[in-house]
Short mmCIF file of N, CA and C in Angstrom, two decimals:
data_model
loop_
_atom_site.label_atom_id
_atom_site.label_comp_id
_atom_site.label_asym_id
_atom_site.label_seq_id
_atom_site.Cartn_x
_atom_site.Cartn_y
_atom_site.Cartn_z
N MET A 1 -25.80 25.83 9.83
CA MET A 1 -23.86 25.79 9.90
C MET A 1 -23.38 24.93 8.60
N THR A 2 -22.14 25.56 7.88
CA THR A 2 -21.77 24.72 6.88
C THR A 2 -20.78 23.50 7.67
N PRO A 3 -20.68 21.91 6.96
CA PRO A 3 -19.71 21.39 7.28
C PRO A 3 -18.39 21.80 7.29
N LYS A 4 -17.33 21.31 7.83
CA LYS A 4 -15.79 21.60 7.54
C LYS A 4 -15.48 20.49 6.40
N THR A 5 -14.93 20.81 5.42
CA THR A 5 -14.50 20.35 4.39
C THR A 5 -13.03 20.18 4.32
N ILE A 6 -12.44 18.74 3.69
CA ILE A 6 -11.08 18.67 3.42
C ILE A 6 -11.14 18.27 2.00
N THR A 7 -9.59 18.33 2.35
CA THR A 7 -8.91 17.87 0.79
C THR A 7 -8.31 16.52 0.68
N THR A 8 -8.67 15.85 -0.11
CA THR A 8 -8.21 14.40 -0.24
C THR A 8 -7.67 14.02 -1.96
N ARG A 9 -6.95 13.34 -2.41
CA ARG A 9 -6.17 13.02 -3.01
C ARG A 9 -6.63 11.27 -3.36
N ASP A 10 -6.66 10.95 -4.74
CA ASP A 10 -6.56 9.57 -5.12
C ASP A 10 -5.34 9.18 -5.29
N VAL A 11 -5.13 7.93 -5.95
CA VAL A 11 -3.50 7.46 -6.58
C VAL A 11 -3.31 7.98 -7.81
N TYR A 12 -3.89 9.20 -8.44
CA TYR A 12 -3.63 9.55 -10.00
C TYR A 12 -3.08 11.47 -9.62
N GLY A 13 -3.21 11.23 -8.08
CA GLY A 13 -3.23 12.86 -7.62
C GLY A 13 -4.39 13.43 -7.67
N ASN A 14 -5.23 13.48 -8.50
CA ASN A 14 -6.83 13.67 -8.78
C ASN A 14 -6.91 14.51 -7.18
N LYS A 15 -7.34 15.78 -7.27
CA LYS A 15 -7.83 16.35 -5.56
C LYS A 15 -9.64 16.24 -5.76
N TYR A 16 -9.66 16.02 -4.44
CA TYR A 16 -11.58 16.23 -4.17
C TYR A 16 -11.75 16.89 -3.29
N THR A 17 -13.07 17.35 -2.80
CA THR A 17 -13.22 17.81 -1.98
C THR A 17 -14.24 17.32 -1.20
N ALA A 18 -14.30 17.22 0.30
CA ALA A 18 -14.99 16.42 0.91
C ALA A 18 -15.55 17.00 2.06
N ASN A 19 -16.80 16.44 2.85
CA ASN A 19 -17.09 17.14 3.86
C ASN A 19 -16.52 15.96 4.91
N LEU A 20 -15.92 16.71 5.93
CA LEU A 20 -14.96 15.99 7.53
C LEU A 20 -16.09 14.81 8.01
N THR A 21 -17.68 15.45 7.98
CA THR A 21 -18.25 14.10 8.43
C THR A 21 -18.59 12.60 7.76
N ASP A 22 -17.91 12.90 6.89
CA ASP A 22 -18.05 11.65 5.73
C ASP A 22 -16.59 10.98 6.08
N LEU A 23 -15.79 11.02 6.69
CA LEU A 23 -14.14 10.81 6.95
C LEU A 23 -14.47 9.39 7.83
N THR A 24 -13.83 8.26 7.34
CA THR A 24 -13.76 7.51 7.79
C THR A 24 -11.99 7.28 8.06
N GLN A 25 -11.41 6.22 8.72
CA GLN A 25 -10.18 5.94 8.89
C GLN A 25 -9.77 4.30 8.82
N THR A 26 -8.67 4.13 8.40
CA THR A 26 -8.64 2.54 8.01
C THR A 26 -7.04 2.52 8.45
N ILE A 27 -6.37 1.36 9.10
CA ILE A 27 -5.08 1.47 9.36
C ILE A 27 -4.78 0.37 8.34
N ARG A 28 -3.43 0.57 7.82
CA ARG A 28 -3.18 -0.06 6.41
C ARG A 28 -1.43 -0.42 7.15
N VAL A 29 -0.82 -1.45 6.54
CA VAL A 29 0.54 -1.77 6.72
C VAL A 29 1.06 -2.15 5.41
N TYR A 30 2.02 -1.75 4.88
CA TYR A 30 3.27 -2.39 3.65
C TYR A 30 4.24 -3.12 4.09
N ALA A 31 4.71 -4.05 2.80
CA ALA A 31 6.07 -4.12 3.43
C ALA A 31 7.03 -3.55 2.13
N VAL A 32 8.31 -3.07 2.95
CA VAL A 32 8.81 -2.97 1.44
C VAL A 32 10.32 -3.63 1.62
N ILE A 33 10.17 -4.25 0.67
CA ILE A 33 11.09 -5.47 0.55
C ILE A 33 12.16 -5.16 -0.79
N VAL A 34 13.67 -4.84 -0.17
CA VAL A 34 14.39 -5.06 -1.21
C VAL A 34 15.31 -6.22 -1.18
N ARG A 35 15.79 -6.95 -2.26
CA ARG A 35 16.15 -8.26 -2.39
C ARG A 35 17.32 -8.16 -3.79
N ASN A 36 18.37 -8.48 -3.97
CA ASN A 36 19.10 -8.58 -5.08
C ASN A 36 18.78 -6.78 -5.51
N ASN A 37 19.15 -5.82 -5.25
CA ASN A 37 18.95 -4.47 -5.57
C ASN A 37 17.95 -4.54 -6.78
N ALA A 38 16.72 -5.28 -6.23
CA ALA A 38 15.36 -4.87 -6.38
C ALA A 38 14.76 -5.07 -5.64
N LEU A 39 13.21 -3.83 -5.58
CA LEU A 39 12.02 -3.86 -4.97
C LEU A 39 10.73 -4.73 -5.18
N LEU A 40 10.13 -5.00 -4.10
CA LEU A 40 9.07 -6.34 -4.71
C LEU A 40 7.85 -5.35 -4.51
N LEU A 41 7.27 -5.12 -5.81
CA LEU A 41 5.94 -4.14 -5.98
C LEU A 41 4.75 -4.86 -6.67
N THR A 42 3.57 -5.05 -6.19
CA THR A 42 2.55 -5.13 -7.09
C THR A 42 2.11 -4.34 -8.01
N LYS A 43 1.15 -5.12 -8.98
CA LYS A 43 0.80 -4.29 -9.92
C LYS A 43 -0.18 -4.03 -9.65
N GLN A 44 -0.85 -2.72 -9.39
CA GLN A 44 -2.26 -1.88 -9.49
C GLN A 44 -2.29 -0.60 -10.41
N TRP A 45 -3.67 -0.42 -10.49
CA TRP A 45 -3.88 0.75 -10.87
C TRP A 45 -3.25 1.47 -11.78
N ASP A 46 -2.85 0.54 -13.09
CA ASP A 46 -1.83 0.89 -13.92
C ASP A 46 -0.69 1.32 -14.03
N GLY A 47 -0.14 0.82 -12.59
CA GLY A 47 0.89 1.09 -12.19
C GLY A 47 1.81 0.01 -11.03
N TYR A 48 2.17 0.48 -10.06
CA TYR A 48 2.96 -0.11 -9.42
C TYR A 48 2.73 0.02 -8.29
N SER A 49 2.60 -0.93 -7.12
CA SER A 49 2.23 -0.09 -5.40
C SER A 49 3.11 -1.32 -4.58
N LEU A 50 3.30 -0.61 -3.33
CA LEU A 50 3.82 -1.76 -2.38
C LEU A 50 2.75 -2.85 -1.99
N PRO A 51 3.30 -4.10 -1.66
CA PRO A 51 2.26 -4.66 -1.40
C PRO A 51 2.21 -4.49 0.11
N GLY A 52 0.43 -4.64 0.50
CA GLY A 52 0.32 -4.38 1.76
C GLY A 52 -1.35 -4.19 1.37
N GLY A 53 -1.80 -3.67 2.67
CA GLY A 53 -3.19 -3.49 2.43
C GLY A 53 -3.78 -2.90 4.27
N GLY A 54 -5.25 -3.71 4.14
CA GLY A 54 -5.65 -2.94 6.05
C GLY A 54 -5.88 -4.15 6.52
N VAL A 55 -5.66 -3.34 7.80
CA VAL A 55 -6.00 -4.27 9.01
C VAL A 55 -7.20 -4.46 9.43
N GLU A 56 -7.91 -6.00 9.45
CA GLU A 56 -8.99 -5.89 9.92
C GLU A 56 -9.00 -6.06 11.27
N LEU A 57 -10.43 -6.13 11.81
CA LEU A 57 -10.71 -5.75 13.08
C LEU A 57 -10.01 -7.05 13.97
N ALA A 58 -9.72 -6.49 15.03
CA ALA A 58 -8.87 -7.57 16.29
C ALA A 58 -7.50 -7.88 15.65
N GLU A 59 -7.61 -8.00 14.12
CA GLU A 59 -5.97 -8.48 14.05
C GLU A 59 -4.73 -7.46 14.20
N SER A 60 -3.61 -8.05 14.51
CA SER A 60 -2.13 -7.49 14.95
C SER A 60 -1.68 -6.73 13.17
N LEU A 61 -1.13 -5.78 13.45
CA LEU A 61 -0.26 -5.27 12.32
C LEU A 61 0.75 -6.23 11.81
N GLU A 62 1.11 -6.97 12.40
CA GLU A 62 2.01 -7.87 11.76
C GLU A 62 1.22 -8.98 11.05
N ASP A 63 0.33 -9.79 11.75
CA ASP A 63 -0.50 -10.66 11.29
C ASP A 63 -1.42 -9.91 10.01
N ALA A 64 -1.59 -8.65 9.64
CA ALA A 64 -2.64 -8.26 8.41
C ALA A 64 -1.25 -8.40 7.30
N LEU A 65 -0.07 -7.64 8.18
CA LEU A 65 1.10 -7.83 6.57
C LEU A 65 1.24 -9.08 6.08
N GLU A 66 1.25 -10.21 7.36
CA GLU A 66 1.61 -11.78 6.71
C GLU A 66 0.23 -11.50 5.42
N ARG A 67 -0.77 -11.81 5.97
CA ARG A 67 -1.92 -11.99 5.04
C ARG A 67 -1.96 -11.39 4.18
N GLU A 68 -1.59 -10.04 4.21
CA GLU A 68 -1.68 -9.19 2.67
C GLU A 68 -0.56 -9.57 1.59
N LEU A 69 0.54 -10.16 2.12
CA LEU A 69 1.59 -10.46 1.07
C LEU A 69 1.34 -11.45 0.82
N LYS A 70 0.48 -12.24 1.22
CA LYS A 70 0.16 -13.97 1.09
C LYS A 70 -0.67 -13.71 0.10
N GLU A 71 -1.99 -12.84 0.14
CA GLU A 71 -2.89 -13.01 -0.64
C GLU A 71 -2.62 -12.04 -1.91
N GLU A 72 -1.11 -10.89 -2.01
CA GLU A 72 -0.90 -10.34 -3.19
C GLU A 72 0.21 -10.74 -4.04
N THR A 73 1.06 -11.12 -3.03
CA THR A 73 2.28 -11.59 -3.66
C THR A 73 2.21 -13.65 -3.80
N GLY A 74 1.47 -13.90 -3.15
CA GLY A 74 1.66 -15.56 -2.82
C GLY A 74 3.07 -16.17 -2.12
N LEU A 75 3.60 -14.90 -1.29
CA LEU A 75 5.32 -14.90 -0.51
C LEU A 75 4.45 -15.05 0.64
N ASP A 76 5.33 -15.82 1.77
CA ASP A 76 5.01 -16.41 2.83
C ASP A 76 6.08 -15.46 3.77
N ILE A 77 5.63 -14.38 4.22
CA ILE A 77 6.97 -13.65 5.11
C ILE A 77 6.73 -13.23 6.48
N THR A 78 7.81 -13.16 7.41
CA THR A 78 8.00 -12.48 8.76
C THR A 78 8.27 -11.40 8.69
N ALA A 79 6.97 -10.22 8.89
CA ALA A 79 7.15 -9.21 9.33
C ALA A 79 8.48 -8.69 10.50
N GLY A 80 9.12 -7.96 9.77
CA GLY A 80 9.77 -7.21 10.97
C GLY A 80 9.96 -5.81 11.97
N LYS A 81 10.12 -4.80 11.27
CA LYS A 81 10.19 -3.84 12.26
C LYS A 81 9.23 -2.94 11.31
N ILE A 82 8.70 -2.10 12.21
CA ILE A 82 8.06 -0.50 11.36
C ILE A 82 9.06 0.38 11.52
N PHE A 83 9.27 0.75 10.20
CA PHE A 83 10.50 1.85 10.00
C PHE A 83 9.74 3.18 9.34
N TYR A 84 8.92 3.09 9.05
CA TYR A 84 8.24 4.42 8.76
C TYR A 84 6.81 4.93 9.24
N ASN A 85 5.88 5.62 9.48
CA ASN A 85 4.74 5.58 9.45
C ASN A 85 3.91 6.99 9.28
N THR A 86 3.08 7.33 8.59
CA THR A 86 2.56 8.56 8.11
C THR A 86 0.95 8.15 8.25
N ASP A 87 0.32 9.43 7.87
CA ASP A 87 -1.06 9.33 7.24
C ASP A 87 -1.13 10.10 5.95
N ARG A 88 -2.40 9.91 5.54
CA ARG A 88 -3.03 10.71 4.23
C ARG A 88 -4.88 10.48 3.90
N LEU A 89 -4.73 11.65 3.61
CA LEU A 89 -6.72 11.46 3.27
C LEU A 89 -6.31 11.34 1.71
N PHE A 90 -7.01 10.07 1.50
CA PHE A 90 -6.87 9.61 0.59
C PHE A 90 -8.71 9.57 -0.02
N GLN A 91 -8.93 9.13 -1.39
CA GLN A 91 -10.72 8.92 -2.09
C GLN A 91 -9.87 7.79 -3.29
N ARG A 92 -11.04 6.93 -3.47
CA ARG A 92 -10.84 6.33 -4.76
C ARG A 92 -10.84 6.65 -5.92
N SER A 93 -12.19 7.73 -5.62
CA SER A 93 -13.23 8.63 -6.82
C SER A 93 -13.82 9.64 -6.36
N ALA A 94 -14.18 10.43 -7.12
CA ALA A 94 -15.24 11.16 -6.58
C ALA A 94 -16.44 10.87 -5.65
N ALA A 95 -16.75 9.49 -6.30
CA ALA A 95 -18.10 9.18 -5.65
C ALA A 95 -17.73 8.51 -4.71
N SER A 96 -16.52 7.73 -3.97
CA SER A 96 -16.18 7.51 -2.99
C SER A 96 -15.98 7.97 -1.75
N LYS A 97 -16.30 7.38 -0.66
CA LYS A 97 -15.99 8.29 0.48
C LYS A 97 -14.42 8.52 0.99
N PRO A 98 -14.34 9.45 1.43
CA PRO A 98 -13.00 10.14 2.36
C PRO A 98 -12.22 9.60 3.21
N VAL A 99 -11.12 8.64 2.85
CA VAL A 99 -10.49 8.26 4.07
C VAL A 99 -9.56 8.80 4.79
N GLN A 100 -8.96 8.56 5.75
CA GLN A 100 -8.27 8.61 6.36
C GLN A 100 -7.13 7.39 6.89
N ALA A 101 -6.25 7.44 5.78
CA ALA A 101 -5.64 6.37 6.21
C ALA A 101 -4.29 6.41 6.78
N ILE A 102 -3.94 5.52 7.93
CA ILE A 102 -2.71 5.63 9.07
C ILE A 102 -1.70 4.32 8.62
N MET A 103 -0.96 4.84 8.29
CA MET A 103 -0.26 3.81 7.30
C MET A 103 0.91 3.57 7.79
N PHE A 104 1.61 2.14 7.75
CA PHE A 104 2.89 1.65 8.68
C PHE A 104 3.56 0.81 7.44
N PHE A 105 4.96 1.04 7.49
CA PHE A 105 5.93 0.35 6.41
C PHE A 105 6.74 -0.24 7.18
N TYR A 106 6.82 -1.65 6.85
CA TYR A 106 7.56 -2.25 7.39
C TYR A 106 8.77 -3.01 6.94
N ASP A 107 10.12 -3.58 7.52
CA ASP A 107 10.82 -3.93 6.87
C ASP A 107 10.83 -5.77 6.69
N VAL A 108 11.27 -6.51 5.93
CA VAL A 108 10.79 -7.99 6.21
C VAL A 108 12.11 -8.88 6.67
N THR A 109 12.03 -9.88 7.91
CA THR A 109 13.09 -10.94 7.80
C THR A 109 12.93 -11.66 7.13
N SER A 110 12.02 -12.53 6.59
CA SER A 110 12.37 -13.73 5.85
C SER A 110 11.20 -13.93 4.48
N ILE A 111 11.30 -14.53 3.55
CA ILE A 111 10.26 -14.46 2.51
C ILE A 111 10.46 -15.95 2.17
N THR A 112 9.40 -16.93 1.67
CA THR A 112 9.77 -18.09 1.46
C THR A 112 8.37 -18.00 0.40
N GLY A 113 8.65 -19.16 -0.88
CA GLY A 113 7.32 -19.24 -1.71
C GLY A 113 7.76 -18.88 -2.79
N ASP A 114 6.88 -18.55 -3.98
CA ASP A 114 6.48 -18.28 -5.11
C ASP A 114 6.02 -17.29 -5.24
N ILE A 115 6.15 -16.09 -6.17
CA ILE A 115 5.21 -15.51 -6.69
C ILE A 115 4.16 -15.85 -7.42
N SER A 116 3.00 -15.07 -6.89
CA SER A 116 1.72 -15.62 -7.54
C SER A 116 1.07 -14.99 -7.07
N ASN A 117 -0.74 -14.27 -7.71
CA ASN A 117 -1.54 -13.71 -7.51
C ASN A 117 -2.96 -14.25 -7.31
N GLN A 118 -2.83 -15.77 -7.53
CA GLN A 118 -3.58 -16.53 -6.79
C GLN A 118 -4.84 -16.42 -6.16
N ASP A 119 -3.81 -15.81 -4.91
CA ASP A 119 -5.27 -15.62 -3.33
C ASP A 119 -5.59 -14.20 -3.23
N ILE A 120 -5.64 -13.25 -4.20
CA ILE A 120 -6.15 -11.91 -3.92
C ILE A 120 -7.86 -12.27 -3.95
N THR A 121 -8.14 -11.14 -3.16
CA THR A 121 -9.13 -11.12 -2.38
C THR A 121 -10.29 -10.55 -4.12
N GLU A 122 -11.54 -10.99 -3.62
CA GLU A 122 -12.45 -10.01 -4.49
C GLU A 122 -12.18 -8.32 -5.11
N SER A 123 -12.08 -7.72 -3.77
CA SER A 123 -12.11 -6.70 -3.83
C SER A 123 -10.77 -6.22 -4.40
N GLU A 124 -9.42 -7.16 -4.23
CA GLU A 124 -8.20 -6.53 -4.61
C GLU A 124 -7.99 -6.98 -6.15
N LYS A 125 -8.88 -7.40 -6.75
CA LYS A 125 -9.08 -8.06 -8.06
C LYS A 125 -9.65 -6.26 -8.86
N THR A 126 -10.01 -5.98 -8.35
CA THR A 126 -10.95 -4.66 -8.63
C THR A 126 -9.81 -3.84 -9.31
N TYR A 127 -8.52 -3.81 -9.03
CA TYR A 127 -7.37 -2.63 -9.02
C TYR A 127 -6.24 -3.72 -8.89
N THR A 128 -6.21 -4.84 -9.01
CA THR A 128 -4.62 -5.72 -9.20
C THR A 128 -4.81 -6.04 -10.96
N THR A 129 -3.70 -5.35 -11.49
CA THR A 129 -3.94 -5.56 -13.01
C THR A 129 -2.68 -6.78 -13.46
N GLY A 130 -2.03 -7.78 -12.15
CA GLY A 130 -1.21 -8.72 -12.64
C GLY A 130 -0.49 -9.10 -11.26
N ALA A 131 0.43 -10.41 -11.63
CA ALA A 131 1.65 -10.93 -10.37
C ALA A 131 2.47 -9.92 -9.79
N ALA A 132 2.66 -9.84 -8.60
CA ALA A 132 3.97 -8.96 -8.40
C ALA A 132 4.90 -9.30 -8.81
N GLU A 133 6.03 -8.28 -9.21
CA GLU A 133 7.21 -7.96 -9.52
C GLU A 133 8.42 -7.83 -8.60
N TRP A 134 9.82 -8.19 -9.40
CA TRP A 134 10.72 -7.65 -8.57
C TRP A 134 11.42 -6.21 -9.34
N ILE A 135 11.29 -5.05 -8.99
CA ILE A 135 12.05 -4.48 -10.04
C ILE A 135 13.19 -3.37 -9.92
N PRO A 136 14.09 -3.96 -10.68
CA PRO A 136 15.47 -3.30 -9.86
C PRO A 136 15.29 -1.67 -9.78
N LEU A 137 16.27 -1.65 -8.63
CA LEU A 137 16.36 -0.27 -8.07
C LEU A 137 16.94 0.83 -8.98
N SER A 138 17.79 0.42 -10.00
CA SER A 138 17.96 1.39 -11.07
C SER A 138 16.98 1.71 -11.67
N GLU A 139 15.82 0.85 -11.85
CA GLU A 139 14.46 0.71 -13.21
C GLU A 139 13.46 1.60 -12.18
N LEU A 140 13.60 1.83 -11.22
CA LEU A 140 12.32 2.30 -10.36
C LEU A 140 11.79 4.32 -10.90
N GLN A 141 12.47 4.92 -11.42
CA GLN A 141 12.71 6.29 -11.78
C GLN A 141 11.41 6.27 -13.36
N ASN A 142 11.47 5.19 -13.95
CA ASN A 142 10.81 4.64 -14.94
C ASN A 142 9.73 3.95 -14.94
N ILE A 143 9.24 3.77 -13.87
CA ILE A 143 7.98 3.07 -13.44
C ILE A 143 7.08 4.05 -13.17
N THR A 144 5.68 3.49 -13.07
CA THR A 144 4.52 4.95 -12.58
C THR A 144 4.19 3.80 -11.53
N PHE A 145 4.65 5.06 -10.05
CA PHE A 145 3.94 4.34 -8.59
C PHE A 145 2.95 4.73 -8.39
N ARG A 146 1.83 4.63 -7.83
CA ARG A 146 0.13 4.48 -7.83
C ARG A 146 0.41 4.16 -5.93
N HIS A 147 0.61 5.24 -5.04
CA HIS A 147 0.22 5.03 -3.78
C HIS A 147 0.07 6.50 -3.39
N SER A 148 -0.54 6.58 -2.24
CA SER A 148 -0.68 8.17 -1.70
C SER A 148 0.63 8.60 -1.12
N VAL A 149 1.54 7.64 -0.88
CA VAL A 149 3.01 7.97 -0.21
C VAL A 149 4.09 7.94 -1.39
N SER A 150 4.78 8.56 -1.69
CA SER A 150 5.81 8.97 -2.73
C SER A 150 6.77 7.76 -2.52
N LEU A 151 7.35 7.14 -3.43
CA LEU A 151 8.24 5.96 -3.21
C LEU A 151 9.23 6.47 -2.67
N ASP A 152 10.05 8.04 -3.07
CA ASP A 152 11.04 8.88 -2.73
C ASP A 152 10.90 8.61 -1.10
N GLU A 153 10.04 9.21 -0.59
CA GLU A 153 9.57 9.42 0.82
C GLU A 153 9.86 8.23 1.73
N ILE A 154 9.10 6.71 0.66
CA ILE A 154 9.10 5.52 1.38
C ILE A 154 10.72 5.33 1.73
N LEU A 155 11.32 5.04 0.43
CA LEU A 155 12.93 4.52 0.49
C LEU A 155 13.85 5.46 1.56
N LYS A 156 13.56 6.78 1.24
CA LYS A 156 14.68 7.50 2.31
C LYS A 156 14.74 7.11 3.74
N ASN A 157 13.38 6.48 3.94
CA ASN A 157 13.48 5.95 5.52
C ASN A 157 13.77 4.91 5.79
N LEU A 158 13.90 3.65 4.82
CA LEU A 158 14.25 2.52 4.84
C LEU A 158 15.44 2.16 5.44
N PRO A 159 15.58 1.72 6.64
CA PRO A 159 17.07 1.38 7.42
C PRO A 159 18.02 0.95 5.87
N LYS A 160 19.16 1.13 6.41
CA LYS A 160 20.39 0.91 5.33
C LYS A 160 20.85 -0.43 6.05
#
């Protein structure tokens, strides 16, 4: 019997076909922080992405978000509420295993500290290309956004 196949995508939009039996799951959390008409983004994959990442075993979603933000941005944050969730079938490359990423997008209630990327992990160094930046909302259409969920989809769900 032929295994069932699935179609996945990478951050560049390339499609891959993978066996369902190779699929794993990951839980991801992301912060969507707008301050002074600018969105906080990290420099990744030759473009920009939202700060956030994977939830570790026995870690709460909020603790994971706060840890990821500290690692990727140097900022201390307090997680607010989940305002959007979705999932995607993702693959980093043709040679990597397919993943179903279950994603939660949070607003943030407080931010302190200075932007830095000195706390990024060895794994994050493979795709992070610089420190986080505040990108003016008026400039978002001019950047390359590298995420499995479109920035428009995320922002249209952001509470006003």
